XYZ file of C-alpha atoms in Angstrom:
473
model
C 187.559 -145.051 -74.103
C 186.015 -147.868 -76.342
C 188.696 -150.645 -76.748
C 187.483 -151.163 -80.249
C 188.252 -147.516 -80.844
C 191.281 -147.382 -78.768
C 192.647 -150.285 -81.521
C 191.537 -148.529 -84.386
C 193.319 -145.479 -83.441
C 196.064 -147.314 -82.742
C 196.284 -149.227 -85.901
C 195.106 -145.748 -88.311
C 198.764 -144.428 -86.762
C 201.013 -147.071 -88.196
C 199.052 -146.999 -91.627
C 198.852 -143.245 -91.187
C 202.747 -143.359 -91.159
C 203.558 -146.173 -93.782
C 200.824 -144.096 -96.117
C 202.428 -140.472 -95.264
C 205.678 -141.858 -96.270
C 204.306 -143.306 -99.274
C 202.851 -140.279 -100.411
C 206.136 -138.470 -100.295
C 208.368 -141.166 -102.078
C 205.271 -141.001 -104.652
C 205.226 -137.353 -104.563
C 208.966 -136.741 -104.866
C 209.251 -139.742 -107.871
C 206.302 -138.397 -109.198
C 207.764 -135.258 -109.420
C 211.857 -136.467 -110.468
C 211.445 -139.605 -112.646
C 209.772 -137.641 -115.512
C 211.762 -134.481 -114.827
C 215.479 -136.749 -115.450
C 214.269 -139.739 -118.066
C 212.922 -139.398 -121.471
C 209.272 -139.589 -122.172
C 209.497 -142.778 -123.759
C 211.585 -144.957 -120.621
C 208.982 -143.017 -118.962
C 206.324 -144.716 -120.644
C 208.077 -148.215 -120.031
C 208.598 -147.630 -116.462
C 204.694 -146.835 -116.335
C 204.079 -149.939 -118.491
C 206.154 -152.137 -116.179
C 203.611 -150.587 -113.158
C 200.324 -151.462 -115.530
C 201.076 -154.943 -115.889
C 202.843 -155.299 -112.620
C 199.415 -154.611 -111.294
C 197.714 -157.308 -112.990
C 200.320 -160.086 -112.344
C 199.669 -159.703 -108.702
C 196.413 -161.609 -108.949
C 197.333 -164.869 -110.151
C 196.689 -166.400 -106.639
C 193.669 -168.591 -108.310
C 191.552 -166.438 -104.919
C 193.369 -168.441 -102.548
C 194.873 -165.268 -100.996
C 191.597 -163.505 -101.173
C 190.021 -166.362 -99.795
C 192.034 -167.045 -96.676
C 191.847 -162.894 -95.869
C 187.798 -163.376 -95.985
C 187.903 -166.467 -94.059
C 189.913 -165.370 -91.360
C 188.867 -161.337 -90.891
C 188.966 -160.927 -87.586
C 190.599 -163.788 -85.913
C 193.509 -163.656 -83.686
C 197.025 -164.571 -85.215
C 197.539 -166.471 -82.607
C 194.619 -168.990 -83.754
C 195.538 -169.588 -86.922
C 196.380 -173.387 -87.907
C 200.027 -172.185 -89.357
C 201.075 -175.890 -90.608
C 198.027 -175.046 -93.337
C 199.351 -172.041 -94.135
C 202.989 -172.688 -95.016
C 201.843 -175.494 -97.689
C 199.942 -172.482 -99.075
C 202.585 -170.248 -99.137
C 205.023 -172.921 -100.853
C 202.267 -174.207 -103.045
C 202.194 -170.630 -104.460
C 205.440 -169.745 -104.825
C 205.727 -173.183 -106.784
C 202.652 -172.269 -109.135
C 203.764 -168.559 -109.850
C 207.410 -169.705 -110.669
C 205.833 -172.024 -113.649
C 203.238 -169.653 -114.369
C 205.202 -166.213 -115.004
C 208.300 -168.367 -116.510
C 205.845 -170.111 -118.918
C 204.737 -166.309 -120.151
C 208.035 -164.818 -120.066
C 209.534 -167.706 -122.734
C 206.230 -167.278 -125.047
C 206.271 -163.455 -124.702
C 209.659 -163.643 -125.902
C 209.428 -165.411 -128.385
C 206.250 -163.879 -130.419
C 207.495 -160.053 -129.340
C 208.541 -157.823 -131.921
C 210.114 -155.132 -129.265
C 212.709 -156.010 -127.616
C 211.929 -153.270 -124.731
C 208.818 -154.582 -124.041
C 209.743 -158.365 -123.953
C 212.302 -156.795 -120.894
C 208.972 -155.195 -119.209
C 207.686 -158.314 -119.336
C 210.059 -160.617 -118.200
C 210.835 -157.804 -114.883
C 206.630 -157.949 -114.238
C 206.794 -162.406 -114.718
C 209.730 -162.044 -111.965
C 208.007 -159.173 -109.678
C 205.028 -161.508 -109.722
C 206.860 -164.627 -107.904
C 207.559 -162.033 -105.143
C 204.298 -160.304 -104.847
C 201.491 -163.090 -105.102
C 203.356 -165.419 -102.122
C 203.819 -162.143 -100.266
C 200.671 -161.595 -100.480
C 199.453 -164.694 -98.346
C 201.418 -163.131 -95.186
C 200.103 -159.505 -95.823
C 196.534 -160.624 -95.961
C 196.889 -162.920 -92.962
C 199.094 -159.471 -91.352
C 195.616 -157.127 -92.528
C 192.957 -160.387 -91.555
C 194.354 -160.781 -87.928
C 194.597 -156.722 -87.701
C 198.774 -157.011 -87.121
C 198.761 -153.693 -89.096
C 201.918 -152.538 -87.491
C 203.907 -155.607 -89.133
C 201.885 -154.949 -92.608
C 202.744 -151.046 -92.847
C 206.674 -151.752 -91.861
C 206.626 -154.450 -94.922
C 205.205 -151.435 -97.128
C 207.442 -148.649 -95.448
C 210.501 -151.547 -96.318
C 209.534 -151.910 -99.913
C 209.000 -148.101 -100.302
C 212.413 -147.128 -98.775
C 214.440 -148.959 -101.158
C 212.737 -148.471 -104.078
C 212.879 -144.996 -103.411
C 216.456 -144.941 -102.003
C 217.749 -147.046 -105.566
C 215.731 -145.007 -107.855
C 217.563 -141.650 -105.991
C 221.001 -143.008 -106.185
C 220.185 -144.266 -110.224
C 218.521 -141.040 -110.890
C 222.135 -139.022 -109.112
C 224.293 -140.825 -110.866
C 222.648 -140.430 -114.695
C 221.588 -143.826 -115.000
C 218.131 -143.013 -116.167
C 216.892 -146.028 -118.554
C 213.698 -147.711 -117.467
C 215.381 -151.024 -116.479
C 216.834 -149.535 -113.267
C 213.740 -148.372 -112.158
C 211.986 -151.785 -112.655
C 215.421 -153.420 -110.580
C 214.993 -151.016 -108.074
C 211.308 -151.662 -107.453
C 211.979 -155.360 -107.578
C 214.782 -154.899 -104.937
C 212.571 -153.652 -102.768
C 209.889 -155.769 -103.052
C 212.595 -158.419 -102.329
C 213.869 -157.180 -99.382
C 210.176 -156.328 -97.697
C 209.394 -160.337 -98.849
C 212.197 -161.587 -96.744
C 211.230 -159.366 -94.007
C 207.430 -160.577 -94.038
C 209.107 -164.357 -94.010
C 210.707 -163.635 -90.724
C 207.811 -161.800 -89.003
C 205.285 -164.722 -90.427
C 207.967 -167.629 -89.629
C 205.461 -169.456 -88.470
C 202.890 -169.448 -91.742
C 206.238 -169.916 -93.884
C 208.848 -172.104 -92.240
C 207.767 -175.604 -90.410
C 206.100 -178.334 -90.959
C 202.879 -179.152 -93.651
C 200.011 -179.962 -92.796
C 198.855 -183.288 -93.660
C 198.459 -183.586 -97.454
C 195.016 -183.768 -97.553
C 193.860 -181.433 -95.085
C 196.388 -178.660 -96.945
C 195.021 -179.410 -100.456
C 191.338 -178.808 -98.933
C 191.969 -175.485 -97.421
C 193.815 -174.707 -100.787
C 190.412 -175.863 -102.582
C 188.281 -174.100 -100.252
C 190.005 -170.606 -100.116
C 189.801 -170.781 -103.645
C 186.600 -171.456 -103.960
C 185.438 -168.764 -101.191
C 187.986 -165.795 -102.791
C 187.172 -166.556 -106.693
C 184.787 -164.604 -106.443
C 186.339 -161.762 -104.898
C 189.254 -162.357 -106.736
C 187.672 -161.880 -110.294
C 185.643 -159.110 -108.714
C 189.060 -157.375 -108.014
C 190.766 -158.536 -111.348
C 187.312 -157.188 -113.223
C 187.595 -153.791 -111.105
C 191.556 -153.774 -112.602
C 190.082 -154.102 -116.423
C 187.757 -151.275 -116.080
C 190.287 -148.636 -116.169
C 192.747 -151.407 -117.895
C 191.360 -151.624 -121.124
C 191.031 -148.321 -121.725
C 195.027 -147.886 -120.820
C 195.964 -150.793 -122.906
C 193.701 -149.627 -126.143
C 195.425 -146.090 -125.615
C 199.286 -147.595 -125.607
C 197.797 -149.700 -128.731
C 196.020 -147.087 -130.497
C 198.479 -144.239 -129.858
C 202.266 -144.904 -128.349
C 203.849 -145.752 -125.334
C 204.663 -142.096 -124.725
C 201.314 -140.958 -124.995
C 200.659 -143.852 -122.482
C 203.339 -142.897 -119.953
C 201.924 -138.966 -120.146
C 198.279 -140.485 -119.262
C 199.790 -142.732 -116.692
C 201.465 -139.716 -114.962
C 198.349 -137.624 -114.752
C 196.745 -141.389 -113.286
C 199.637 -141.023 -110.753
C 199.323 -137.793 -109.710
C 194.990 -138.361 -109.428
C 195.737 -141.224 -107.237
C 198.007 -139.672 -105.063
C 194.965 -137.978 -103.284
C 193.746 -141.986 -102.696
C 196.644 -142.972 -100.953
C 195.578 -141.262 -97.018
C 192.191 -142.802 -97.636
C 193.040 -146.016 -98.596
C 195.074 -146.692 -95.520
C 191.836 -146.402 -93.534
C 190.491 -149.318 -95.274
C 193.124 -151.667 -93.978
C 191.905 -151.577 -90.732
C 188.335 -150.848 -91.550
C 187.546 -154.419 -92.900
C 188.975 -156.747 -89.600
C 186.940 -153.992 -87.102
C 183.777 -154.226 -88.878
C 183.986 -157.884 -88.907
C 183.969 -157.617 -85.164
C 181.430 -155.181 -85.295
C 177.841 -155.900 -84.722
C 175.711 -155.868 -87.907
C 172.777 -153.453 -86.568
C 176.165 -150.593 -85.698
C 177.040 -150.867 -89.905
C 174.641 -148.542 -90.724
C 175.512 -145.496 -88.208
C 179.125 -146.374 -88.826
C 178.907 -146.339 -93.044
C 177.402 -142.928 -92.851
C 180.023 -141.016 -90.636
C 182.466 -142.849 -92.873
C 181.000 -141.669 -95.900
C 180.913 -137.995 -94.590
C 184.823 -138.275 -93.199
C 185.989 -139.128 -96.556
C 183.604 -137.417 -99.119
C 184.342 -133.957 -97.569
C 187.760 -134.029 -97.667
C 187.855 -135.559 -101.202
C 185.708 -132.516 -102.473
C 188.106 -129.970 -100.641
C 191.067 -131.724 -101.957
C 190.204 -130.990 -105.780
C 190.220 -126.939 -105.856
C 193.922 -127.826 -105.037
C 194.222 -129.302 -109.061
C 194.588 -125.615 -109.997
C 198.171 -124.594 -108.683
C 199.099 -128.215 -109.000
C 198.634 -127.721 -112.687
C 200.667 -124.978 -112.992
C 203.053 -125.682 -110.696
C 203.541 -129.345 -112.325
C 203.466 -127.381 -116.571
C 206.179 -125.307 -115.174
C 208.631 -128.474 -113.686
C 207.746 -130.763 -116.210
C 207.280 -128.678 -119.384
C 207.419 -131.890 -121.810
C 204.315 -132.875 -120.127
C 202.280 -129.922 -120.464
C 199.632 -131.633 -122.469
C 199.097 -134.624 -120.435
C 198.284 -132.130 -117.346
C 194.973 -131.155 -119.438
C 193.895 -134.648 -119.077
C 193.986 -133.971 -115.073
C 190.778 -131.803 -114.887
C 189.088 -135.123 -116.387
C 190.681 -138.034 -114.384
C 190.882 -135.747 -110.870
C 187.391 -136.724 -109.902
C 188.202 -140.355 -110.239
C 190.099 -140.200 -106.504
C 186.204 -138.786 -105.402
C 184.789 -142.642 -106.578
C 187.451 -144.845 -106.695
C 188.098 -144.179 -102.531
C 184.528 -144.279 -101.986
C 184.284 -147.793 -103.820
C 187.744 -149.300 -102.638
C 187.670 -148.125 -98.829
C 183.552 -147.709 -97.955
C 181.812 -149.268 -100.233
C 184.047 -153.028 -101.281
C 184.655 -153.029 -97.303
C 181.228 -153.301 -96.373
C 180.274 -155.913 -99.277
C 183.266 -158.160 -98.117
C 181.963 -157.738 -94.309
C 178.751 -158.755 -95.860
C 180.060 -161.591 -97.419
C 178.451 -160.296 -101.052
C 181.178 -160.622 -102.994
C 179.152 -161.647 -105.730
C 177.686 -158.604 -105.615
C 180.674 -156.947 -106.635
C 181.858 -159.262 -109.257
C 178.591 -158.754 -111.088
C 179.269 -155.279 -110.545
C 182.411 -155.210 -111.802
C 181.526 -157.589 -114.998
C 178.867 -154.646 -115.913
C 181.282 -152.477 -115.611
C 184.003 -154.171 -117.558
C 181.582 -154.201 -120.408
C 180.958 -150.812 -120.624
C 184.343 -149.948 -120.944
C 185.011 -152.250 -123.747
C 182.030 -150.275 -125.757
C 183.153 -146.983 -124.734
C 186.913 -147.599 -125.527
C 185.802 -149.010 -128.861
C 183.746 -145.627 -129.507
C 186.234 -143.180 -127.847
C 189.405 -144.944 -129.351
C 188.915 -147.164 -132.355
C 185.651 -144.857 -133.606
C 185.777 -141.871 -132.756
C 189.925 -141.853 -131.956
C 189.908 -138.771 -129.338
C 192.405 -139.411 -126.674
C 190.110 -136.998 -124.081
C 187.346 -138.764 -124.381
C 189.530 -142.398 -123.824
C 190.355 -140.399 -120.410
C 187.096 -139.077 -119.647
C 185.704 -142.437 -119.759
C 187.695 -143.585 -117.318
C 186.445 -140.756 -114.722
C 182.663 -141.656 -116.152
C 183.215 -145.867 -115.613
C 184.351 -145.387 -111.733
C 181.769 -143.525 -110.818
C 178.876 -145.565 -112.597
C 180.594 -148.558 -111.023
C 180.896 -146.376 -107.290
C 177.188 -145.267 -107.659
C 175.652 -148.600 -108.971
C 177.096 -150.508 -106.069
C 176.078 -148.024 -102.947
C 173.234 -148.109 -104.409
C 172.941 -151.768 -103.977
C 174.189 -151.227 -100.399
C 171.997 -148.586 -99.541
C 169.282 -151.114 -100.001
C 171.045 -153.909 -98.078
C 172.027 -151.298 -94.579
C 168.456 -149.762 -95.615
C 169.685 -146.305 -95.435
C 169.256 -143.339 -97.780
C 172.152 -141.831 -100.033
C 170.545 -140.815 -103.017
C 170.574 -137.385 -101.717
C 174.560 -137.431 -101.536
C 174.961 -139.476 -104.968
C 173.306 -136.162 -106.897
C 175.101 -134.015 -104.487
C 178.539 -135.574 -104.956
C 177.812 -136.215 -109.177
C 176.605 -131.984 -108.988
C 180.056 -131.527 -107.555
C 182.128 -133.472 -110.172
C 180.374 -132.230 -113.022
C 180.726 -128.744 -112.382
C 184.294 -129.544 -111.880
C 185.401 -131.170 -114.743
C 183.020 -128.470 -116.698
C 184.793 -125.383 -115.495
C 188.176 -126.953 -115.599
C 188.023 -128.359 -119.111
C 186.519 -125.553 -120.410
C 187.214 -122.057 -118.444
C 189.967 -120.416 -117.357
C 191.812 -121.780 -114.047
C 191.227 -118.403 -112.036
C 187.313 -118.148 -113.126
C 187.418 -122.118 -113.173
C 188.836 -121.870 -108.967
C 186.410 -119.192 -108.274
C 183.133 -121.007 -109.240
C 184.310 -124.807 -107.724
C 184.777 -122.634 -104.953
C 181.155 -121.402 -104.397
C 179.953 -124.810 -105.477
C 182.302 -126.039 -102.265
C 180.742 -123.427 -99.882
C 177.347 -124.340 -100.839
C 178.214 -128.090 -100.500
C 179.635 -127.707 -97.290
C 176.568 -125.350 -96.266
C 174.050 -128.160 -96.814
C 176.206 -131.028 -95.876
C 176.900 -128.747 -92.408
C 174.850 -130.710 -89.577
C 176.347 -133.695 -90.681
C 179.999 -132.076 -90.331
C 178.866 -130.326 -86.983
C 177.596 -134.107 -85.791
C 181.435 -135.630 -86.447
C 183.111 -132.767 -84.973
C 181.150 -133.304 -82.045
C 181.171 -137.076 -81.860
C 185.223 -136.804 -82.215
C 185.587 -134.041 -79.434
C 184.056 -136.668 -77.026
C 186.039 -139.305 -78.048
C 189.353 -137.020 -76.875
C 187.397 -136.502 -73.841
C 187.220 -140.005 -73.349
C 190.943 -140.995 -73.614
């Protein structure tokens, strides 16, 4: 058997694990949390998450740029003295950075519960962005074992703290912040000991350090405001809606979010591994490799959404308070269909390709249409379903524009499967929205068998391809 593939496999387990356990801590929190707090720490908790994911990226692209530098070396090779000035050099900037935003968020807030949110996300960020450094370097080098027992550490205790809060009746939004800080902290100490050597020892000479620093920065800007611009697409239409409406009606949108990218988690983890092996990988093999990919996750995707109708009604029967924001999921469901595409295919294969210019223009093009259609949908024409809608609509303009692009670049042809895939949504979010679930299930369901029926010699090929590589264990 291929060593290459042998690897892969071997590495898909461990994320396969870390991600299965995610998806039942986010499953069974999913499911709890809203069930045992009120709607409005709800909303706080989800507001602590929204900005939580935003303060992660004020690395200045060093991170970004070190993880595009390095895919596909060997640990072993790194020059660590380098890397532990980084580390400190980051830990040092975040510290004055979130403290400076903390103090003047303070003191120009007129709610107190926010300026707590705000201070917990300043204080998450001086864990996450340093962690980040080893995590990258863990994903770069393809130690993906180490990087999915930091994630399975964080997930554990958060989960464990928010259970033992939750049994207890301590149900205000703070403890759920602590108890994802907690175990943040306790997976940060545990990537310090497995990275020792990027972390503890001696610097690097002071100007050799402060170069690296300057040139990571300078090659993972790019990709860095790429990511950061991918963040404000579906961003600003959160933060207009917590404006415009409440943060209730924001935590009942973020829970339908949650619950849509629950289905992204499985695919995601393939894209950990997916980056470090294609930068090993000759170039003229990208092609024939992007289109099984596409295939192995598009299917599935498409399968996975007739299951939105009993997880409607199951989820309208355990959270009744939340009926309303469950209307919002035949809109924002299709958004797993793009956003995996984009994050796992499509960004993997334009950072192998060292465009990510590409995808910061992208992104920027993106951005802007969401700041029209948030103005239209929420300031103009204040409907709350079309605010969601848009969201769905801006992925997959974004996940369309840029295969596109990439088509051209592995000159191969997906134009076919763009209409194919868009014919698929549509009718999806058309039934859903507007018929009945049982007539709504029945029709996505021929639209699936037809699907399926034309997309059938590619499935046949894959089936085939991965009953020789069992043969060839």
């Amino acid at each position: 058997m291929n060593s290459k593939i042998k690897i892969f496999i071997q590495n898909f387990s461990y994320t396969f694990i870390s991600n299965l356990l995610s998806v039942i801590i986010s499953t069974v929190l999913i499911l709890l949390v809203p069930k045992f707090v009120s709607v409005e720490d709800y909303g706080y908790w989800q507001l602590y998450i929204f900005y939580s994911s935003f303060i992660s990226y004020m690395s200045l692209g060093l991170t970004d740029g070190a993880y595009l530098r390095f895919g596909g070396d060997e640990y072993k090779d790194l020059h660590k003295p380098v890397f532990v000035f980084q580390f400190w050099f980051l830990v040092l900037f975040d510290i004055v950075i979130n403290l400076s935003i903390a103090v003047i968020y303070s003191i120009n807030s007129m709610d107190p519960n926010k300026s707590i949110v705000v201070f917990l996300t300043c204080l998450t960020g001086v864990l996450v962005v340093p962690r980040s450094l080893l995590t990258f370097m863990l994903q770069a080098t393809n130690r993906i074992k180490e990087y999915s027992i930091i994630i399975i550490i964080e997930r554990v205790f958060y989960f464990i703290l928010v259970i033992i809060f939750l049994f207890v009746g301590i149900d205000r939004f703070e403890y759920l912040i602590f108890s994802d800080i907690f175990g943040k902290l306790f997976s940060i100490i545990y990537a310090c000991f497995i990275c020792r050597e990027l972390v503890f020892g001696k610097f690097d000479s002071i100007k050799n350090s402060v170069r690296e620093i300057w040139v990571n920065i300078s090659v993972g800007s790019k990709l860095l405001f790429a990511n950061f611009a991918s963040m404000l697409i579906i961003g600003i239409v959160r933060f207009c809606i917590e404006r415009k409406w409440s943060v209730e009606t924001f935590g009942k949108v973020s829970l339908t979010i949650s619950i849509s990218n629950m289905l992204m988690l499985f695919i995601n983890a393939i894209g950990l591994i997916l980056f470090p092996t294609l930068r090993r990988t000759s170039e003229k093999n990208l092609p024939s490799i992007y289109k099984m990919m596409r295939t192995v996750i598009m299917v599935p995707l498409l399968i996975l959404l007739i299951f939105y109708y009993p997880a409607k009604l199951f989820l309208s029967i355990w959270l009744p308070q939340y009926t309303e924001s469950f209307i919002y999921m035949a809109l924002l469901f299709p958004m797993c269909i793009y956003e995996s595409k984009t994050v796992l295919l499509i960004n993997t294969y334009l950072k192998t390709l060292r465009k990510e210019k590409v995808m910061l223009i992208i992104n920027l093009i993106t951005v802007a249409m969401s700041i029209v259609l948030t103005y239209f949908s929420v300031y103009l024409w204040k409907s709350l379903y079309l605010s969601v809608l848009s969201i769905t609509l801006l992925l997959a303009f974004r996940s369309i524009i840029a295969e596109l692009h990439l088509s051209k670049a592995l000159k191969i042809k997906v134009r076919k499967d763009i209409v194919l895939e868009v014919c698929m949504t549509g009718i999806f979010i058309t039934v859903s929205w507007y018929l009945k679930a049982s007539v709504a299930w029945i029709i996505y369901f021929i639209a699936l068998v037809v699907y399926l029926y034309i997309k059938k010699s590619e499935i046949v090929y894959l089936l085939k391809k991965s009953k020789s590589i069992k043969k060839s264990k």
